[in-house]
Amino acid sequence: MDEFAWRMARAVYPFLAGVAAIGLFLNSVLLLATIRTKSLRSTTNLLIGCCAVPAILSSFRSCSPTTT
């Protein structure tokens, strides 16, 4: 990797990791709220909660420094 690409990667990676961390936190809160609150257990809300699971997993992948 040349010098410019290395500097760009070092500048952009903290931003992307921060966005992934925020997404991880908010999707976890969404999933926990769906599980713990009885009024959020309708079919639609359960589907939204289930969609949070792959988003949480992809946030873990985005946070890892070995992502290519």
Coordinates of C-alpha atoms in Angstrom, one line a residue:
M1 CA 0.0 0.0 0.0
D2 CA 1.4 3.4 -0.9
E3 CA 1.7 6.3 1.5
F4 CA -1.4 8.1 0.3
A5 CA -3.6 5.0 0.6
W6 CA -2.2 4.3 4.1
R7 CA -3.0 7.8 5.3
M8 CA -6.4 7.6 3.8
A9 CA -7.1 4.3 5.5
R10 CA -5.9 5.7 8.8
A11 CA -8.1 8.7 8.5
V12 CA -11.3 6.9 7.4
Y13 CA -11.1 3.7 9.6
P14 CA -11.9 5.5 12.9
F15 CA -15.0 7.0 11.4
L16 CA -16.2 3.7 10.0
A17 CA -15.5 1.9 13.2
G18 CA -17.5 4.6 15.1
V19 CA -20.5 4.3 12.9
A20 CA -20.3 0.5 13.2
A21 CA -20.1 0.8 17.0
I22 CA -23.2 3.1 17.1
G23 CA -25.1 0.7 14.8
L24 CA -24.1 -2.2 17.1
F25 CA -25.4 -0.4 20.2
L26 CA -28.7 0.8 18.6
N27 CA -29.5 -2.5 17.0
S28 CA -28.8 -4.3 20.3
V29 CA -31.2 -1.8 22.1
L30 CA -33.8 -2.5 19.5
L31 CA -33.5 -6.2 19.9
L32 CA -33.6 -6.1 23.7
A33 CA -36.6 -3.7 23.7
T34 CA -38.5 -6.1 21.3
I35 CA -37.8 -9.1 23.5
R36 CA -38.5 -7.4 26.9
T37 CA -41.6 -5.3 26.1
K38 CA -44.8 -7.3 25.7
S39 CA -46.5 -4.6 23.6
L40 CA -43.7 -4.8 21.0
R41 CA -44.4 -8.5 20.3
S42 CA -46.7 -8.1 17.3
T43 CA -45.7 -9.8 14.1
T44 CA -44.3 -6.6 12.6
N45 CA -42.2 -5.7 15.6
L46 CA -40.8 -9.2 15.9
L47 CA -39.8 -9.1 12.2
I48 CA -38.0 -5.8 12.9
G49 CA -36.3 -7.3 15.9
C50 CA -35.2 -10.3 13.8
C51 CA -33.8 -8.0 11.2
A52 CA -31.6 -6.4 13.9
V53 CA -29.8 -9.7 14.4
P54 CA -27.9 -9.7 11.0
A55 CA -27.3 -6.0 11.4
I56 CA -25.6 -6.7 14.7
L57 CA -23.5 -9.4 13.2
S58 CA -22.5 -7.2 10.3
S59 CA -21.5 -4.5 12.8
F60 CA -19.1 -6.9 14.4
R61 CA -17.6 -7.5 11.0
S62 CA -17.3 -3.8 10.2
C63 CA -15.5 -3.2 13.5
S64 CA -12.7 -5.7 12.9
P65 CA -9.5 -4.3 11.6
T66 CA -9.0 -7.2 9.2
T67 CA -12.0 -6.3 7.0
T68 CA -11.0 -6.2 3.3

